[in-house]
Amino acid sequence: MPFLSGAPQAYHGLNFAEVFGKDGPVAEMFGTKGQTGMAFAIASRALGLRDIGACISPFNAFLINMGIETLPLRMEKHCENALAVATFLENHPKVDSITYAGLQSSKEYELAKKYCPKGAGSLFAFNVKGGYDAAVRVVNAVGMLSLVANLGDTRSLVAHPASMMHSQLSEEALAGAGVSPTQIRLSIGIENADDIIQDLDQALAKA
């Protein structure tokens, strides 16, 4: 097998067959020289680690599997909450505009109904009145929501792209990326929708 007898540069020219084979120094160290080696097992582990990451633990695999099994239930709540929050923001006097395909006022509403009949997801953005500083004040004033750049958590997350993820871009670059200085991004979680709305309401009051 070429990957056993070759000399991959990613491992500084290590020949797995020579080092870990039945006639190599590792087999001699274990007292199995001439009988058994572990070249295939070591190469599979090492090259797999390089290409796809570390071997997952059984407990982490269990948690991921449990998350996959309950994903449909969580997505129902994500979408339900997102629509409630978006509806609230659409009618808020300090919100300039909102982009959420689940709202009937959205130009993507019909497409969302066609391709996402069970809900338009939990991620959307809105623009607050008052400029850049007002948007920063809003995200800094949240209490229950988490001010992080993550997406898709079970917790509700808020971010101000212009001062966080895209803070190094010029105004022209921000505009080219579709990021407004007043834009606030939300990833709505599965908490009680009224709690999310209440937190956003008190934060917007500080805009």
PDB file of C-alpha atoms in Angstrom:
ATOM      1  CA  MET A   1       0.000   0.000   0.000  1.00  0.00           C
ATOM      2  CA  PRO A   2       1.576   3.304  -1.100  1.00  0.00           C
ATOM      3  CA  PHE A   3       0.422   5.192   1.963  1.00  0.00           C
ATOM      4  CA  LEU A   4       2.242   2.648   4.169  1.00  0.00           C
ATOM      5  CA  SER A   5       5.451   2.269   2.200  1.00  0.00           C
ATOM      6  CA  GLY A   6       5.677   5.840   0.952  1.00  0.00           C
ATOM      7  CA  ALA A   7       7.267   8.813   2.677  1.00  0.00           C
ATOM      8  CA  PRO A   8       4.551  11.445   3.224  1.00  0.00           C
ATOM      9  CA  GLN A   9       5.963  14.932   3.609  1.00  0.00           C
ATOM     10  CA  ALA A  10       3.212  15.789   6.079  1.00  0.00           C
ATOM     11  CA  TYR A  11       4.983  13.425   8.488  1.00  0.00           C
ATOM     12  CA  HIS A  12       8.524  14.473   7.578  1.00  0.00           C
ATOM     13  CA  GLY A  13       9.113  11.488   5.324  1.00  0.00           C
ATOM     14  CA  LEU A  14       8.135   8.877   7.933  1.00  0.00           C
ATOM     15  CA  ASN A  15       7.796   5.395   6.395  1.00  0.00           C
ATOM     16  CA  PHE A  16       5.016   3.738   8.372  1.00  0.00           C
ATOM     17  CA  ALA A  17       5.830   0.232   7.107  1.00  0.00           C
ATOM     18  CA  GLU A  18       9.485   0.481   8.101  1.00  0.00           C
ATOM     19  CA  VAL A  19       8.886   2.022  11.521  1.00  0.00           C
ATOM     20  CA  PHE A  20       5.658   0.326  12.612  1.00  0.00           C
ATOM     21  CA  GLY A  21       5.704  -2.870  10.525  1.00  0.00           C
ATOM     22  CA  LYS A  22       6.404  -6.350  11.915  1.00  0.00           C
ATOM     23  CA  ASP A  23      10.126  -5.986  11.189  1.00  0.00           C
ATOM     24  CA  GLY A  24      10.470  -2.444  12.471  1.00  0.00           C
ATOM     25  CA  PRO A  25      11.804  -0.951  15.698  1.00  0.00           C
ATOM     26  CA  VAL A  26       8.380  -0.519  17.282  1.00  0.00           C
ATOM     27  CA  ALA A  27       7.570  -4.243  16.901  1.00  0.00           C
ATOM     28  CA  GLU A  28      10.979  -5.016  18.367  1.00  0.00           C
ATOM     29  CA  MET A  29      10.246  -2.746  21.322  1.00  0.00           C
ATOM     30  CA  PHE A  30       6.985  -4.631  21.973  1.00  0.00           C
ATOM     31  CA  GLY A  31       8.616  -8.031  21.514  1.00  0.00           C
ATOM     32  CA  THR A  32       6.626  -8.923  18.399  1.00  0.00           C
ATOM     33  CA  LYS A  33       9.338  -8.442  15.776  1.00  0.00           C
ATOM     34  CA  GLY A  34       8.894 -10.793  12.843  1.00  0.00           C
ATOM     35  CA  GLN A  35       5.381 -11.675  13.955  1.00  0.00           C
ATOM     36  CA  THR A  36       2.988  -8.704  14.091  1.00  0.00           C
ATOM     37  CA  GLY A  37       3.163  -5.004  13.405  1.00  0.00           C
ATOM     38  CA  MET A  38       0.830  -2.052  13.563  1.00  0.00           C
ATOM     39  CA  ALA A  39       1.712  -0.066  10.456  1.00  0.00           C
ATOM     40  CA  PHE A  40      -1.813  -0.058   9.034  1.00  0.00           C
ATOM     41  CA  ALA A  41      -3.459   0.942  12.319  1.00  0.00           C
ATOM     42  CA  ILE A  42      -0.977   3.737  13.026  1.00  0.00           C
ATOM     43  CA  ALA A  43      -1.080   5.089   9.461  1.00  0.00           C
ATOM     44  CA  SER A  44      -4.883   5.050   9.389  1.00  0.00           C
ATOM     45  CA  ARG A  45      -4.999   6.902  12.699  1.00  0.00           C
ATOM     46  CA  ALA A  46      -2.302   9.436  11.852  1.00  0.00           C
ATOM     47  CA  LEU A  47      -3.424  10.201   8.301  1.00  0.00           C
ATOM     48  CA  GLY A  48      -7.064  10.304   9.366  1.00  0.00           C
ATOM     49  CA  LEU A  49      -6.150  12.735  12.137  1.00  0.00           C
ATOM     50  CA  ARG A  50      -4.486  14.978   9.581  1.00  0.00           C
ATOM     51  CA  ASP A  51      -7.369  14.841   7.085  1.00  0.00           C
ATOM     52  CA  ILE A  52     -10.541  14.732   9.185  1.00  0.00           C
ATOM     53  CA  GLY A  53      -9.522  15.660  12.721  1.00  0.00           C
ATOM     54  CA  ALA A  54      -9.211  13.887  16.008  1.00  0.00           C
ATOM     55  CA  CYS A  55     -11.021  10.649  16.791  1.00  0.00           C
ATOM     56  CA  ILE A  56     -14.184  11.515  18.627  1.00  0.00           C
ATOM     57  CA  SER A  57     -14.792  10.094  22.092  1.00  0.00           C
ATOM     58  CA  PRO A  58     -17.757   7.732  22.629  1.00  0.00           C
ATOM     59  CA  PHE A  59     -19.467  10.231  24.928  1.00  0.00           C
ATOM     60  CA  ASN A  60     -19.115  13.088  22.421  1.00  0.00           C
ATOM     61  CA  ALA A  61     -20.490  10.789  19.718  1.00  0.00           C
ATOM     62  CA  PHE A  62     -23.467  10.048  22.002  1.00  0.00           C
ATOM     63  CA  LEU A  63     -24.134  13.756  22.545  1.00  0.00           C
ATOM     64  CA  ILE A  64     -23.960  14.520  18.823  1.00  0.00           C
ATOM     65  CA  ASN A  65     -26.286  11.634  18.026  1.00  0.00           C
ATOM     66  CA  MET A  66     -28.756  12.767  20.676  1.00  0.00           C
ATOM     67  CA  GLY A  67     -28.641  16.281  19.216  1.00  0.00           C
ATOM     68  CA  ILE A  68     -29.359  14.967  15.730  1.00  0.00           C
ATOM     69  CA  GLU A  69     -32.286  12.913  17.012  1.00  0.00           C
ATOM     70  CA  THR A  70     -33.929  15.943  18.661  1.00  0.00           C
ATOM     71  CA  LEU A  71     -33.120  18.449  15.899  1.00  0.00           C
ATOM     72  CA  PRO A  72     -36.636  18.458  14.353  1.00  0.00           C
ATOM     73  CA  LEU A  73     -38.196  19.307  17.724  1.00  0.00           C
ATOM     74  CA  ARG A  74     -35.734  22.109  18.345  1.00  0.00           C
ATOM     75  CA  MET A  75     -36.160  23.562  14.863  1.00  0.00           C
ATOM     76  CA  GLU A  76     -39.914  23.847  15.397  1.00  0.00           C
ATOM     77  CA  LYS A  77     -39.251  25.979  18.468  1.00  0.00           C
ATOM     78  CA  HIS A  78     -36.471  27.957  16.745  1.00  0.00           C
ATOM     79  CA  CYS A  79     -38.781  28.887  13.871  1.00  0.00           C
ATOM     80  CA  GLU A  80     -41.766  29.612  16.097  1.00  0.00           C
ATOM     81  CA  ASN A  81     -39.701  31.923  18.295  1.00  0.00           C
ATOM     82  CA  ALA A  82     -37.998  33.613  15.348  1.00  0.00           C
ATOM     83  CA  LEU A  83     -41.327  34.509  13.759  1.00  0.00           C
ATOM     84  CA  ALA A  84     -42.630  35.921  17.040  1.00  0.00           C
ATOM     85  CA  VAL A  85     -39.484  38.006  17.571  1.00  0.00           C
ATOM     86  CA  ALA A  86     -39.416  39.200  13.957  1.00  0.00           C
ATOM     87  CA  THR A  87     -43.070  40.234  14.156  1.00  0.00           C
ATOM     88  CA  PHE A  88     -42.333  42.210  17.311  1.00  0.00           C
ATOM     89  CA  LEU A  89     -39.322  43.948  15.744  1.00  0.00           C
ATOM     90  CA  GLU A  90     -41.188  44.730  12.530  1.00  0.00           C
ATOM     91  CA  ASN A  91     -43.589  46.887  14.517  1.00  0.00           C
ATOM     92  CA  HIS A  92     -41.058  48.444  16.895  1.00  0.00           C
ATOM     93  CA  PRO A  93     -40.641  52.235  16.537  1.00  0.00           C
ATOM     94  CA  LYS A  94     -36.838  52.042  16.881  1.00  0.00           C
ATOM     95  CA  VAL A  95     -36.398  49.438  14.157  1.00  0.00           C
ATOM     96  CA  ASP A  96     -35.762  50.832  10.691  1.00  0.00           C
ATOM     97  CA  SER A  97     -36.003  47.586   8.705  1.00  0.00           C
ATOM     98  CA  ILE A  98     -35.934  43.835   9.138  1.00  0.00           C
ATOM     99  CA  THR A  99     -34.934  40.957   6.882  1.00  0.00           C
ATOM    100  CA  TYR A 100     -36.794  37.744   7.685  1.00  0.00           C
ATOM    101  CA  ALA A 101     -38.405  35.588   5.017  1.00  0.00           C
ATOM    102  CA  GLY A 102     -41.045  34.334   7.444  1.00  0.00           C
ATOM    103  CA  LEU A 103     -42.758  37.729   7.557  1.00  0.00           C
ATOM    104  CA  GLN A 104     -45.573  38.322   5.093  1.00  0.00           C
ATOM    105  CA  SER A 105     -44.038  41.706   4.312  1.00  0.00           C
ATOM    106  CA  SER A 106     -40.811  40.065   3.088  1.00  0.00           C
ATOM    107  CA  LYS A 107     -40.220  39.868  -0.648  1.00  0.00           C
ATOM    108  CA  GLU A 108     -38.987  36.302  -0.058  1.00  0.00           C
ATOM    109  CA  TYR A 109     -42.143  35.246   1.795  1.00  0.00           C
ATOM    110  CA  GLU A 110     -43.639  33.204  -1.047  1.00  0.00           C
ATOM    111  CA  LEU A 111     -40.322  31.470  -1.675  1.00  0.00           C
ATOM    112  CA  ALA A 112     -40.032  30.697   2.031  1.00  0.00           C
ATOM    113  CA  LYS A 113     -43.521  29.157   2.018  1.00  0.00           C
ATOM    114  CA  LYS A 114     -42.574  27.046  -0.989  1.00  0.00           C
ATOM    115  CA  TYR A 115     -39.136  25.835   0.098  1.00  0.00           C
ATOM    116  CA  CYS A 116     -39.381  26.122   3.902  1.00  0.00           C
ATOM    117  CA  PRO A 117     -43.031  25.365   4.701  1.00  0.00           C
ATOM    118  CA  LYS A 118     -42.263  24.501   8.323  1.00  0.00           C
ATOM    119  CA  GLY A 119     -40.541  27.794   9.084  1.00  0.00           C
ATOM    120  CA  ALA A 120     -37.996  30.263   7.752  1.00  0.00           C
ATOM    121  CA  GLY A 121     -35.265  29.416  10.232  1.00  0.00           C
ATOM    122  CA  SER A 122     -33.928  31.228  13.263  1.00  0.00           C
ATOM    123  CA  LEU A 123     -31.325  33.567  11.771  1.00  0.00           C
ATOM    124  CA  PHE A 124     -32.148  37.073  10.567  1.00  0.00           C
ATOM    125  CA  ALA A 125     -31.041  40.690  10.820  1.00  0.00           C
ATOM    126  CA  PHE A 126     -32.603  44.056  11.431  1.00  0.00           C
ATOM    127  CA  ASN A 127     -31.459  47.662  11.250  1.00  0.00           C
ATOM    128  CA  VAL A 128     -31.953  49.964  14.197  1.00  0.00           C
ATOM    129  CA  LYS A 129     -32.599  53.693  13.948  1.00  0.00           C
ATOM    130  CA  GLY A 130     -29.975  56.075  15.323  1.00  0.00           C
ATOM    131  CA  GLY A 131     -26.844  54.971  13.500  1.00  0.00           C
ATOM    132  CA  TYR A 132     -23.799  52.903  14.403  1.00  0.00           C
ATOM    133  CA  ASP A 133     -23.626  53.993  18.051  1.00  0.00           C
ATOM    134  CA  ALA A 134     -27.279  53.138  18.634  1.00  0.00           C
ATOM    135  CA  ALA A 135     -26.731  49.614  17.311  1.00  0.00           C
ATOM    136  CA  VAL A 136     -23.722  49.160  19.600  1.00  0.00           C
ATOM    137  CA  ARG A 137     -25.764  50.342  22.581  1.00  0.00           C
ATOM    138  CA  VAL A 138     -28.501  47.838  21.792  1.00  0.00           C
ATOM    139  CA  VAL A 139     -26.233  44.786  21.635  1.00  0.00           C
ATOM    140  CA  ASN A 140     -24.391  45.891  24.772  1.00  0.00           C
ATOM    141  CA  ALA A 141     -27.665  46.301  26.661  1.00  0.00           C
ATOM    142  CA  VAL A 142     -29.054  42.785  26.211  1.00  0.00           C
ATOM    143  CA  GLY A 143     -29.317  40.739  29.368  1.00  0.00           C
ATOM    144  CA  MET A 144     -30.623  37.284  28.537  1.00  0.00           C
ATOM    145  CA  LEU A 145     -29.332  37.151  24.965  1.00  0.00           C
ATOM    146  CA  SER A 146     -25.649  36.312  24.485  1.00  0.00           C
ATOM    147  CA  LEU A 147     -23.452  38.826  22.674  1.00  0.00           C
ATOM    148  CA  VAL A 148     -21.346  36.442  20.585  1.00  0.00           C
ATOM    149  CA  ALA A 149     -20.555  35.808  16.924  1.00  0.00           C
ATOM    150  CA  ASN A 150     -21.893  32.236  16.986  1.00  0.00           C
ATOM    151  CA  LEU A 151     -24.912  30.931  15.073  1.00  0.00           C
ATOM    152  CA  GLY A 152     -27.511  28.234  15.561  1.00  0.00           C
ATOM    153  CA  ASP A 153     -27.251  27.758  19.320  1.00  0.00           C
ATOM    154  CA  THR A 154     -30.157  26.703  21.519  1.00  0.00           C
ATOM    155  CA  ARG A 155     -29.585  30.051  23.259  1.00  0.00           C
ATOM    156  CA  SER A 156     -30.564  33.304  21.593  1.00  0.00           C
ATOM    157  CA  LEU A 157     -27.534  35.151  20.269  1.00  0.00           C
ATOM    158  CA  VAL A 158     -27.026  38.728  19.121  1.00  0.00           C
ATOM    159  CA  ALA A 159     -24.187  40.366  17.206  1.00  0.00           C
ATOM    160  CA  HIS A 160     -23.324  43.705  15.633  1.00  0.00           C
ATOM    161  CA  PRO A 161     -21.335  42.724  12.528  1.00  0.00           C
ATOM    162  CA  ALA A 162     -19.925  46.201  11.835  1.00  0.00           C
ATOM    163  CA  SER A 163     -18.181  46.372  15.223  1.00  0.00           C
ATOM    164  CA  MET A 164     -17.479  42.654  15.624  1.00  0.00           C
ATOM    165  CA  MET A 165     -16.924  40.161  12.795  1.00  0.00           C
ATOM    166  CA  HIS A 166     -16.412  42.816  10.091  1.00  0.00           C
ATOM    167  CA  SER A 167     -14.849  45.565  12.189  1.00  0.00           C
ATOM    168  CA  GLN A 168     -11.670  45.674  10.074  1.00  0.00           C
ATOM    169  CA  LEU A 169     -13.523  46.431   6.834  1.00  0.00           C
ATOM    170  CA  SER A 170     -13.861  49.885   5.353  1.00  0.00           C
ATOM    171  CA  GLU A 171     -17.296  51.445   4.827  1.00  0.00           C
ATOM    172  CA  GLU A 172     -17.080  50.543   1.152  1.00  0.00           C
ATOM    173  CA  ALA A 173     -16.184  46.936   1.939  1.00  0.00           C
ATOM    174  CA  LEU A 174     -18.998  46.710   4.479  1.00  0.00           C
ATOM    175  CA  ALA A 175     -21.477  47.975   1.923  1.00  0.00           C
ATOM    176  CA  GLY A 176     -20.152  45.472  -0.619  1.00  0.00           C
ATOM    177  CA  ALA A 177     -20.691  42.666   1.883  1.00  0.00           C
ATOM    178  CA  GLY A 178     -24.236  43.832   2.561  1.00  0.00           C
ATOM    179  CA  VAL A 179     -23.429  44.898   6.113  1.00  0.00           C
ATOM    180  CA  SER A 180     -24.931  48.150   7.364  1.00  0.00           C
ATOM    181  CA  PRO A 181     -23.446  50.045  10.343  1.00  0.00           C
ATOM    182  CA  THR A 182     -26.886  49.792  11.955  1.00  0.00           C
ATOM    183  CA  GLN A 183     -27.407  46.104  11.272  1.00  0.00           C
ATOM    184  CA  ILE A 184     -27.927  43.730  14.193  1.00  0.00           C
ATOM    185  CA  ARG A 185     -27.895  39.986  13.617  1.00  0.00           C
ATOM    186  CA  LEU A 186     -30.007  37.604  15.664  1.00  0.00           C
ATOM    187  CA  SER A 187     -29.875  33.845  16.056  1.00  0.00           C
ATOM    188  CA  ILE A 188     -33.044  32.984  17.947  1.00  0.00           C
ATOM    189  CA  GLY A 189     -32.926  30.127  20.437  1.00  0.00           C
ATOM    190  CA  ILE A 190     -35.508  27.924  22.080  1.00  0.00           C
ATOM    191  CA  GLU A 191     -36.158  29.939  25.222  1.00  0.00           C
ATOM    192  CA  ASN A 192     -39.560  31.401  25.988  1.00  0.00           C
ATOM    193  CA  ALA A 193     -40.375  33.837  23.170  1.00  0.00           C
ATOM    194  CA  ASP A 194     -41.785  36.427  25.573  1.00  0.00           C
ATOM    195  CA  ASP A 195     -38.484  36.479  27.484  1.00  0.00           C
ATOM    196  CA  ILE A 196     -36.521  37.054  24.269  1.00  0.00           C
ATOM    197  CA  ILE A 197     -38.859  39.867  23.227  1.00  0.00           C
ATOM    198  CA  GLN A 198     -38.723  41.495  26.654  1.00  0.00           C
ATOM    199  CA  ASP A 199     -34.927  41.507  26.595  1.00  0.00           C
ATOM    200  CA  LEU A 200     -34.799  43.026  23.113  1.00  0.00           C
ATOM    201  CA  ASP A 201     -37.422  45.595  24.063  1.00  0.00           C
ATOM    202  CA  GLN A 202     -35.437  46.867  27.040  1.00  0.00           C
ATOM    203  CA  ALA A 203     -32.245  46.895  24.965  1.00  0.00           C
ATOM    204  CA  LEU A 204     -33.893  48.890  22.169  1.00  0.00           C
ATOM    205  CA  ALA A 205     -35.050  51.396  24.735  1.00  0.00           C
ATOM    206  CA  LYS A 206     -31.367  52.264  25.215  1.00  0.00           C
ATOM    207  CA  ALA A 207     -30.710  52.826  21.501  1.00  0.00           C
TER     208      ALA A 207
END
